[in-house]
Short mmCIF file of C-alpha atoms and ligand atoms in Angstrom, two decimals:
data_model
loop_
_atom_site.label_atom_id
_atom_site.label_comp_id
_atom_site.label_asym_id
_atom_site.label_seq_id
_atom_site.Cartn_x
_atom_site.Cartn_y
_atom_site.Cartn_z
CA MET A 868 -2.58 2.40 5.69
CA VAL A 869 -6.21 1.92 6.34
CA LYS A 870 -8.53 -0.40 4.51
CA ARG A 871 -9.08 0.63 0.95
CA ALA A 872 -10.06 -1.97 -1.58
CA THR A 873 -12.55 -3.70 0.64
CA LEU A 874 -14.05 -6.96 -0.02
CA ALA A 875 -17.26 -6.27 -1.69
CA ILE A 876 -18.37 -8.59 0.63
CA LEU A 877 -18.67 -5.31 2.30
CA GLY A 878 -19.38 -5.05 5.93
CA VAL A 879 -18.11 -8.54 6.35
CA LEU A 880 -17.54 -9.22 10.01
CA LEU A 881 -15.29 -12.04 10.85
CA CYS A 882 -15.36 -14.46 13.73
CA VAL A 883 -12.90 -14.78 16.51
CA LEU A 884 -10.03 -17.15 16.54
CA TYR A 885 -6.83 -17.58 18.45
CA GLY A 886 -6.42 -14.15 19.92
CA CYS A 887 -8.06 -12.24 17.08
CA THR A 888 -10.58 -9.54 17.89
CA ALA A 889 -14.07 -10.86 18.38
CA ALA A 890 -16.72 -10.21 15.77
CA PRO A 891 -19.75 -12.20 14.67
CA SER A 892 -19.48 -14.30 11.58
CA ASP A 893 -21.12 -13.08 8.39
CA SER A 894 -23.03 -15.23 5.94
CA LEU A 895 -20.89 -14.07 3.00
CA LEU A 896 -18.02 -16.09 4.39
CA ASP A 897 -20.00 -18.98 5.79
CA GLY A 898 -17.95 -22.10 5.64
CA TYR A 899 -14.69 -20.20 6.22
CA GLU A 900 -12.62 -20.01 9.34
CA SER A 901 -11.55 -16.42 10.00
CA CYS A 902 -9.35 -14.19 12.05
CA ARG A 903 -8.96 -10.46 12.37
CA LYS A 904 -6.15 -8.63 14.08
CA GLN A 905 -4.65 -5.16 14.44
CA VAL A 906 -1.13 -5.29 13.07
CA PHE A 907 1.75 -2.83 12.68
CA GLY A 908 -0.14 -0.42 15.01
CA ASN A 909 -1.92 2.64 13.57
CA GLY A 910 -5.19 1.07 12.52
CA ILE A 911 -3.79 -1.47 10.09
CA VAL A 912 -6.01 -4.49 10.18
CA PHE A 913 -5.14 -7.94 8.94
CA SER A 914 -7.96 -10.34 8.30
CA ALA A 915 -7.98 -13.75 6.75
CA SER A 916 -10.70 -16.25 5.97
CA VAL A 917 -9.64 -19.71 4.95
CA ARG A 918 -11.45 -22.86 3.86
CA GLY A 919 -10.12 -26.39 3.46
CA GLY A 920 -6.93 -27.91 4.80
CA ASP A 921 -5.55 -27.18 8.26
CA THR A 922 -7.24 -23.81 8.66
CA ARG A 923 -6.34 -23.43 12.31
CA ALA A 924 -2.61 -23.94 11.79
CA ALA A 925 -2.64 -21.63 8.76
CA LEU A 926 -4.25 -18.75 10.68
CA GLN A 927 -1.94 -19.25 13.62
CA GLU A 928 1.14 -19.15 11.41
CA MET A 929 -0.06 -15.99 9.65
CA GLN A 930 -0.37 -14.20 12.95
CA THR A 931 3.13 -15.24 13.97
CA LEU A 932 4.36 -13.88 10.63
CA PHE A 933 2.89 -10.44 11.39
CA GLU A 934 4.55 -10.39 14.78
CA GLU A 935 7.91 -11.13 13.15
CA ILE A 936 7.45 -8.49 10.46
CA GLU A 937 6.36 -5.85 12.93
CA ALA A 938 9.29 -6.50 15.27
CA ASP A 939 11.67 -5.85 12.41
CA MET A 940 10.04 -3.27 10.11
CA SER A 941 7.92 -1.07 12.38
CA LEU A 942 9.01 2.57 12.58
CA SER A 943 6.71 3.21 15.55
CA LYS A 944 8.87 0.91 17.67
CA ALA A 945 12.21 2.48 18.54
CA ASP A 946 13.81 -0.94 19.01
CA SER A 947 12.81 -2.42 15.63
CA ALA A 948 15.66 -3.27 13.26
CA LEU A 949 14.54 -0.57 10.81
CA SER A 950 14.32 2.11 13.51
CA LYS A 951 17.87 1.21 14.55
CA PHE A 952 18.99 1.34 10.95
CA ASN A 953 17.36 4.74 10.41
CA ALA A 954 19.02 6.12 13.55
CA LEU A 955 22.52 5.27 12.30
CA GLY A 956 24.57 8.29 11.26
CA ALA A 957 22.18 10.84 12.81
CA GLY A 958 23.74 14.30 12.70
CA GLU A 959 26.75 13.19 10.64
CA GLN A 960 27.65 14.88 7.37
CA PRO A 961 27.71 12.86 4.13
CA SER A 962 31.11 12.03 2.71
CA ASN A 963 32.48 9.56 0.20
CA ALA A 964 34.13 7.63 3.01
CA TYR A 965 30.97 7.19 5.06
CA GLU A 966 29.85 3.63 5.69
CA SER A 967 27.55 2.78 8.58
CA GLU A 968 27.75 -0.28 10.76
CA ARG A 969 25.62 -3.28 9.76
CA VAL A 970 22.19 -3.77 11.30
CA ARG A 971 21.02 -7.35 11.44
CA VAL A 972 17.54 -7.84 9.96
CA SER A 973 15.19 -10.76 9.43
CA ARG A 974 14.86 -12.63 6.15
CA HIS A 975 11.49 -10.84 5.69
CA THR A 976 13.13 -7.42 5.80
CA TYR A 977 16.05 -8.49 3.64
CA GLU A 978 13.76 -9.89 0.95
CA THR A 979 11.45 -6.89 1.11
CA VAL A 980 14.39 -4.49 0.72
CA LEU A 981 15.77 -6.45 -2.23
CA ARG A 982 12.40 -6.31 -3.91
CA ALA A 983 12.03 -2.61 -3.10
CA MET A 984 15.36 -1.95 -4.82
CA ALA A 985 14.13 -3.80 -7.92
CA PHE A 986 10.84 -1.85 -7.88
CA TYR A 987 12.82 1.39 -7.81
CA GLU A 988 14.53 0.36 -11.05
CA GLU A 989 11.35 -0.96 -12.67
CA THR A 990 9.39 2.23 -11.93
CA GLN A 991 12.27 4.51 -12.91
CA GLY A 992 12.52 5.84 -9.39
CA ALA A 993 8.82 6.53 -8.76
CA PHE A 994 8.80 3.81 -6.12
CA ASN A 995 11.48 4.71 -3.63
CA VAL A 996 11.50 3.44 -0.04
CA ALA A 997 14.23 5.98 0.75
CA VAL A 998 11.86 8.98 0.55
CA TYR A 999 11.47 8.85 4.34
CA PRO A 1000 13.45 12.09 4.97
CA LEU A 1001 10.95 13.87 2.67
CA SER A 1002 8.00 12.18 4.42
CA ARG A 1003 9.30 13.53 7.72
CA LEU A 1004 9.92 17.00 6.32
CA TRP A 1005 6.32 17.16 5.10
CA HIS A 1006 4.95 15.54 8.31
CA ILE A 1007 3.49 12.67 6.31
CA ASP A 1008 5.40 9.97 8.14
CA THR A 1009 3.30 7.87 10.50
CA ASP A 1010 3.97 10.15 13.44
CA GLY A 1011 2.93 13.28 11.50
CA LEU A 1012 -0.18 11.66 10.06
CA ASN A 1013 -1.27 10.32 13.43
CA ARG A 1014 -1.15 13.90 14.69
CA TYR A 1015 -2.68 15.79 11.78
CA THR A 1016 -4.99 13.54 9.76
CA PHE A 1017 -8.08 14.63 11.65
CA ALA A 1018 -6.79 17.99 12.90
CA PRO A 1019 -8.41 21.30 11.84
CA VAL A 1020 -6.53 23.21 9.10
CA HIS A 1021 -5.10 25.85 11.43
CA GLU A 1022 -3.47 23.17 13.61
CA CYS A 1023 -1.71 21.47 10.69
CA PRO A 1024 1.91 22.36 9.94
CA ALA A 1025 2.75 24.92 7.27
CA PRO A 1026 4.49 23.39 4.22
CA PRO A 1027 8.30 23.36 4.34
CA ALA A 1028 10.33 26.03 2.52
CA TYR A 1029 10.98 24.98 -1.05
CA GLU A 1030 14.76 25.32 -0.52
CA GLU A 1031 14.56 22.75 2.25
CA VAL A 1032 12.56 20.41 0.00
CA LEU A 1033 15.26 20.59 -2.66
CA GLN A 1034 18.01 19.94 -0.14
CA THR A 1035 16.19 16.92 1.28
CA ILE A 1036 15.83 15.22 -2.14
CA ASP A 1037 19.56 14.56 -2.05
CA ALA A 1038 19.16 12.52 1.15
CA CYS A 1039 16.75 10.11 -0.58
CA ASP A 1040 19.17 8.25 -2.82
CA ILE A 1041 18.31 4.55 -2.51
CA ARG A 1042 21.59 3.65 -4.20
CA ARG A 1043 23.23 4.41 -0.86
CA LEU A 1044 21.28 1.57 0.75
CA HIS A 1045 23.02 -1.82 0.84
CA CYS A 1046 22.04 -5.39 1.75
CA GLU A 1047 24.32 -8.23 2.68
CA GLU A 1048 23.89 -11.92 3.42
CA ASN A 1049 26.51 -13.68 5.48
CA ASP A 1050 26.20 -17.32 6.58
CA GLY A 1051 22.42 -17.17 6.59
CA ALA A 1052 22.29 -13.86 8.50
CA TYR A 1053 21.01 -10.69 6.83
CA TYR A 1054 22.26 -7.13 7.24
CA LEU A 1055 21.56 -3.60 6.02
CA TYR A 1056 24.00 -0.71 5.93
CA LYS A 1057 24.16 2.74 4.32
CA THR A 1058 26.76 4.90 2.66
CA ASP A 1059 24.96 8.18 3.37
CA PRO A 1060 24.31 9.04 7.03
CA ARG A 1061 21.09 10.85 6.06
CA LEU A 1062 19.53 7.78 4.42
CA GLN A 1063 16.39 6.45 6.11
CA ILE A 1064 13.86 3.98 4.78
CA ASP A 1065 10.20 3.17 5.27
CA LEU A 1066 8.83 -0.08 3.84
CA GLY A 1067 5.19 0.98 4.34
CA ALA A 1068 4.34 0.91 0.65
CA VAL A 1069 5.44 -2.69 0.09
CA ALA A 1070 5.39 -4.52 3.46
CA LYS A 1071 1.66 -5.20 3.41
CA GLY A 1072 1.95 -6.74 -0.04
CA TYR A 1073 4.92 -8.83 1.05
CA ALA A 1074 2.93 -10.03 4.07
CA ALA A 1075 -0.10 -10.87 1.92
CA ASP A 1076 2.08 -12.98 -0.41
CA GLU A 1077 3.57 -14.81 2.57
CA CYS A 1078 0.07 -15.49 3.95
CA VAL A 1079 -0.95 -17.08 0.66
CA ARG A 1080 2.19 -19.22 0.76
CA ILE A 1081 1.34 -20.28 4.33
CA ALA A 1082 -2.26 -21.08 3.37
CA LYS A 1083 -1.12 -23.24 0.47
CA ALA A 1084 1.39 -25.07 2.66
CA HIS A 1085 -1.48 -26.03 4.99
CA GLY A 1086 -3.63 -27.33 2.17
CA VAL A 1087 -6.11 -24.43 2.22
CA ARG A 1088 -8.33 -24.48 -0.87
CA SER A 1089 -9.89 -21.02 -0.74
CA ALA A 1090 -8.78 -17.91 1.12
CA ILE A 1091 -9.17 -14.17 1.23
CA ILE A 1092 -6.36 -12.30 2.92
CA ASP A 1093 -6.84 -8.57 3.54
CA VAL A 1094 -3.98 -6.50 4.93
CA SER A 1095 -5.61 -3.09 5.18
CA GLY A 1096 -6.66 -3.01 1.56
CA ASN A 1097 -4.00 -5.29 0.10
CA ILE A 1098 -6.24 -8.18 -0.84
CA SER A 1099 -4.93 -11.58 -1.89
CA LEU A 1100 -7.19 -14.37 -3.05
CA LEU A 1101 -6.43 -18.07 -3.07
CA GLY A 1102 -8.74 -20.18 -5.18
CA GLU A 1103 -12.34 -19.08 -5.72
CA TRP A 1104 -15.05 -17.93 -3.33
CA TYR A 1105 -17.18 -20.73 -1.88
CA ARG A 1106 -20.91 -19.99 -1.90
CA PRO A 1107 -22.72 -22.42 0.39
CA ALA A 1108 -26.15 -21.63 -1.10
CA GLN A 1109 -24.95 -22.70 -4.54
CA LYS A 1110 -22.59 -25.33 -3.16
CA ALA A 1111 -20.09 -24.01 -5.68
CA TYR A 1112 -16.94 -21.94 -6.07
CA THR A 1113 -17.40 -18.66 -8.01
CA PRO A 1114 -15.25 -15.59 -8.82
CA TRP A 1115 -14.77 -13.16 -5.94
CA ASN A 1116 -16.48 -9.75 -5.79
CA ILE A 1117 -14.15 -7.06 -4.52
CA GLY A 1118 -15.34 -3.52 -3.85
CA VAL A 1119 -13.21 -0.51 -4.80
CA THR A 1120 -13.58 2.20 -2.17
CA ALA A 1121 -14.93 5.57 -3.35
CA PRO A 1122 -12.02 8.01 -2.95
CA ARG A 1123 -14.25 11.09 -2.51
CA PRO A 1124 -17.57 9.86 -1.17
CA ALA A 1125 -20.31 12.39 -0.69
CA ARG A 1126 -20.13 12.36 3.09
CA GLY A 1127 -17.00 11.25 4.94
CA LEU A 1128 -15.35 7.95 4.15
CA GLY A 1129 -17.13 4.85 3.03
CA GLY A 1130 -18.91 3.29 0.12
CA ASN A 1131 -17.61 1.74 -3.06
CA VAL A 1132 -17.43 3.11 -6.60
CA CYS A 1133 -17.92 -0.34 -8.07
CA ALA A 1134 -17.02 -3.94 -7.45
CA LEU A 1135 -14.69 -6.09 -9.50
CA GLY A 1136 -15.34 -9.71 -10.25
CA VAL A 1137 -11.98 -11.41 -9.89
CA SER A 1138 -10.95 -14.94 -10.79
CA ALA A 1139 -8.91 -17.27 -8.60
CA ASP A 1140 -5.42 -16.55 -7.25
CA LYS A 1141 -5.25 -12.81 -7.80
CA THR A 1142 -4.27 -9.87 -5.66
CA LEU A 1143 -5.78 -6.37 -5.69
CA VAL A 1144 -4.06 -3.42 -4.12
CA THR A 1145 -5.28 0.17 -3.97
CA SER A 1146 -3.21 3.23 -3.14
CA GLY A 1147 -4.51 6.75 -3.05
CA ASP A 1148 -4.51 10.14 -1.41
CA TYR A 1149 -7.77 9.93 0.49
CA GLU A 1150 -7.14 8.21 3.80
CA ARG A 1151 -3.70 9.28 4.98
CA PHE A 1152 -3.43 13.05 4.47
CA TYR A 1153 -3.94 16.38 6.17
CA VAL A 1154 -5.10 19.75 4.92
CA THR A 1155 -3.02 22.86 5.56
CA ARG A 1156 -2.68 26.29 3.90
CA SER A 1157 -0.20 27.67 1.40
CA GLY A 1158 -0.39 31.26 0.12
CA GLY A 1159 -3.84 31.65 1.62
CA ASN A 1160 -5.28 28.56 -0.11
CA GLU A 1161 -5.99 25.12 1.27
CA LEU A 1162 -3.44 22.47 0.41
CA TRP A 1163 -4.19 18.73 0.54
CA VAL A 1164 -1.03 16.88 1.63
CA PRO A 1165 -1.23 13.07 1.21
CA HIS A 1166 1.24 10.39 2.35
CA ILE A 1167 2.80 9.48 -1.00
CA VAL A 1168 5.77 11.64 -1.94
CA ASN A 1169 7.71 12.05 -5.16
CA GLY A 1170 11.41 11.47 -4.51
CA LYS A 1171 12.40 13.38 -7.64
CA THR A 1172 10.43 16.59 -7.08
CA GLY A 1173 10.30 16.34 -3.29
CA LEU A 1174 6.57 17.08 -3.43
CA PRO A 1175 3.65 14.99 -2.15
CA LEU A 1176 1.25 13.41 -4.65
CA GLY A 1177 -0.93 16.08 -6.29
CA VAL A 1178 1.16 19.00 -5.01
CA ALA A 1179 3.00 21.48 -7.30
CA TYR A 1180 5.16 24.50 -6.55
CA THR A 1181 4.36 27.69 -8.48
CA GLY A 1182 7.44 29.72 -7.49
CA ASP A 1183 5.90 31.33 -4.43
CA GLN A 1184 3.40 28.81 -3.08
CA TYR A 1185 2.26 25.22 -3.20
CA VAL A 1186 -0.97 24.26 -4.97
CA ASN A 1187 -2.86 21.06 -5.64
CA THR A 1188 -2.89 19.89 -9.24
CA GLY A 1189 -6.37 19.19 -10.55
CA ASP A 1190 -5.93 15.93 -12.45
CA HIS A 1191 -3.64 13.68 -10.43
CA ILE A 1192 -4.52 10.12 -9.47
CA ILE A 1193 -6.46 9.88 -6.23
CA SER A 1194 -6.97 6.11 -6.34
CA ALA A 1195 -4.99 3.45 -8.20
CA THR A 1196 -6.01 -0.20 -8.01
CA VAL A 1197 -3.62 -2.77 -9.43
CA ILE A 1198 -4.57 -6.39 -10.12
CA CYS A 1199 -2.02 -9.16 -10.70
CA ASN A 1200 -0.72 -12.26 -8.95
CA ASP A 1201 2.12 -10.76 -6.88
CA SER A 1202 0.96 -8.62 -3.98
CA ALA A 1203 4.33 -7.03 -3.12
CA LYS A 1204 4.65 -5.90 -6.71
CA ALA A 1205 1.01 -4.74 -6.87
CA ASP A 1206 1.56 -2.75 -3.66
CA ALA A 1207 4.70 -1.04 -4.98
CA TYR A 1208 3.25 -0.43 -8.43
CA ALA A 1209 0.00 1.02 -7.03
CA THR A 1210 2.06 3.59 -5.10
CA ALA A 1211 4.27 4.29 -8.13
CA VAL A 1212 1.35 4.61 -10.53
CA CYS A 1213 -0.17 7.34 -8.35
CA LEU A 1214 2.99 9.37 -8.98
CA LEU A 1215 3.20 8.52 -12.69
CA GLY A 1216 -0.24 9.96 -13.37
CA LYS A 1217 -3.11 8.51 -15.39
CA ASN A 1218 -1.69 8.17 -18.90
CA GLU A 1219 1.82 7.15 -17.97
CA GLY A 1220 0.50 4.95 -15.16
CA ALA A 1221 -1.94 3.11 -17.43
CA ALA A 1222 0.78 2.56 -20.06
CA PHE A 1223 3.13 1.33 -17.34
CA LEU A 1224 0.60 -1.23 -16.05
CA ARG A 1225 -0.17 -2.51 -19.55
CA ALA A 1226 3.52 -2.81 -20.38
CA HIS A 1227 3.90 -4.99 -17.27
CA GLY A 1228 0.86 -7.16 -18.07
CA MET A 1229 -1.19 -5.84 -15.17
CA ARG A 1230 -4.79 -4.78 -14.92
CA GLY A 1231 -6.05 -1.85 -12.96
CA LEU A 1232 -8.46 0.98 -12.35
CA LEU A 1233 -7.22 4.55 -11.99
CA ILE A 1234 -9.35 7.41 -10.68
CA THR A 1235 -8.27 11.04 -11.02
CA ALA A 1236 -9.12 14.21 -9.09
CA ASP A 1237 -11.07 15.46 -12.13
CA ASN A 1238 -13.37 12.41 -12.05
CA VAL A 1239 -11.97 10.23 -14.80
CA MET A 1240 -12.03 6.47 -14.26
CA CYS A 1241 -9.48 4.79 -16.47
CA LEU A 1242 -9.88 1.04 -17.00
CA VAL A 1243 -6.69 -0.87 -17.71
CA ASP A 1244 -7.61 -4.25 -19.18
CA VAL A 1245 -10.74 -4.36 -17.11
CA ASN A 1246 -14.08 -4.66 -18.88
CA GLU A 1247 -17.18 -2.75 -18.04
CA GLN A 1248 -19.40 -5.66 -19.00
CA SER A 1249 -20.03 -8.23 -16.36
CA GLU A 1250 -19.92 -11.36 -18.49
CA GLU A 1251 -16.65 -11.18 -20.34
CA GLY A 1252 -13.06 -11.38 -19.41
CA GLU A 1253 -11.13 -12.56 -16.45
CA VAL A 1254 -11.67 -9.35 -14.49
CA TYR A 1255 -14.73 -7.23 -14.97
CA PHE A 1256 -17.12 -4.91 -13.25
CA THR A 1257 -19.96 -6.33 -11.33
CA LEU A 1258 -22.78 -4.65 -9.49
CA LYS A 1259 -21.79 -1.21 -10.81
CA ASN A 1260 -25.43 -0.18 -11.04
CA GLU A 1261 -25.71 -0.52 -7.31
CA TYR A 1262 -22.99 2.06 -6.74
CA ALA A 1263 -24.25 5.61 -7.25
CA ALA A 1264 -20.68 6.96 -7.08
CA TYR A 1265 -19.83 5.12 -10.30
CA THR A 1266 -21.99 7.37 -12.42
CA ARG A 1267 -20.03 10.51 -11.67
CA TYR A 1268 -16.92 9.35 -13.55
CA THR A 1269 -16.06 9.80 -17.18
CA LEU A 1270 -14.90 6.38 -18.34
CA GLU A 1271 -11.73 5.85 -20.33
CA THR A 1272 -10.25 2.61 -21.57
CA ALA A 1273 -6.46 2.44 -21.68
CA ARG A 1274 -5.16 1.23 -25.06
P1 ADP B 1068 -0.84 2.56 2.18
O1 ADP B 1068 0.34 2.23 3.03
O2 ADP B 1068 -1.70 3.64 2.66
O3 ADP B 1068 -1.59 1.35 1.76
P2 ADP B 1068 0.96 2.91 -0.01
O4 ADP B 1068 1.15 1.47 -0.29
O5 ADP B 1068 0.83 3.79 -1.19
O6 ADP B 1068 -0.30 3.18 0.86
O7 ADP B 1068 2.18 3.35 0.87
C1 ADP B 1068 2.34 4.67 1.31
C2 ADP B 1068 3.49 4.70 2.28
O8 ADP B 1068 4.69 4.43 1.58
C3 ADP B 1068 3.69 6.06 2.89
O9 ADP B 1068 3.02 6.14 4.11
C4 ADP B 1068 5.20 6.12 3.05
O10 ADP B 1068 5.55 5.43 4.21
C5 ADP B 1068 5.71 5.33 1.90
N1 ADP B 1068 5.96 6.12 0.66
C6 ADP B 1068 5.58 7.39 0.37
N2 ADP B 1068 5.98 7.74 -0.87
C7 ADP B 1068 6.63 6.65 -1.38
C8 ADP B 1068 7.29 6.39 -2.61
N3 ADP B 1068 7.37 7.31 -3.59
N4 ADP B 1068 7.85 5.18 -2.79
C9 ADP B 1068 7.79 4.24 -1.82
N5 ADP B 1068 7.21 4.42 -0.63
C10 ADP B 1068 6.62 5.61 -0.40
MG1 MG B 1069 1.86 0.53 -1.95
#
């Protein structure tokens, strides 16, 4: 949920506008009008820099969009439409006859849910917004992570009993989630009282796509939209010194930097009108113990096994697997899809994930816990191709990976 694929334009500080947080302007985005705002609570930052057209109206409309999305989709607000939906059926037992009442939602939520259902099918169930009961069981929902992300190991919750994990899988069947449109009004209902959803793995991408649409509608020529690591680019990057538009440079955050968070493993040169989204296990997680050993518990959970990313069950304890994906960056032109696929690819693993991206015509960069960096239709050279590495020599972290090229 926190910033991941940063603009390489790293350390960029944006200027204040219309209620955004104040920060001085940075020369890398000279000639752009910018805003920066905390959205969805919990440290999620939206920033946008736009150039050309009615920049002021575009930024204003983007901020209104976030307010609308948050009012409907936030799970930290008890009165949001999704919180009300999740509360339906609490304590009731599942039965074939169960059908909840309808909860009215905004068009944003309706469209996001429809897309999430399609992503479930496309990823063969890896992407599943109905894993929320498992997220809660493992304390990797927002509430759990807010409590434990920075807590010492002995204060973090013990992993749930495996029996309970298996029982909870059954409550995560997205096919029991239903959408309805009636005279221009949108509704959600469920046919399992245990069903609960969390749109956290796709909402930022949806919002980024909507921001690009807003920018275009206001005649903006060049924009960079960053919703906590979901980056969408409109047009190319204007460089005042050259008086020219050039490809963007986007940094990929180092998932295991030497000391604390921070730093990039490399930067990607990206042409116009692309989106880059990174998911991983390295910002939203806590460390607990299982069978006397430390266990890293990140916020992405597998709805089929019931286990968080990189966690396996040996029969008497949980362990971390050694070769799972710890950072997956997906590049394409649809940010909601990139967001969902980045989450799904983490669960698919390196080989299956790379094959999945290629089969869907997407580029990407996958990093595993055993220090492999797998390039999916991304070149290492800086001069060729639509997407390529730039500035890699400036990133010491880059050298510690064994490079693989997905074929
Ligand atoms: P981030 O929100 O950190 O950018 P993701 O896009 O990967 O990262 O979304 C992770 C969030 O998605 C989790 O916090 C949880 O709310 C939800 N989630 C966890 N596992 C899944 C899954 N298998 N499919 C869909 N959503 C998931
Ligand atoms: Mg995602």
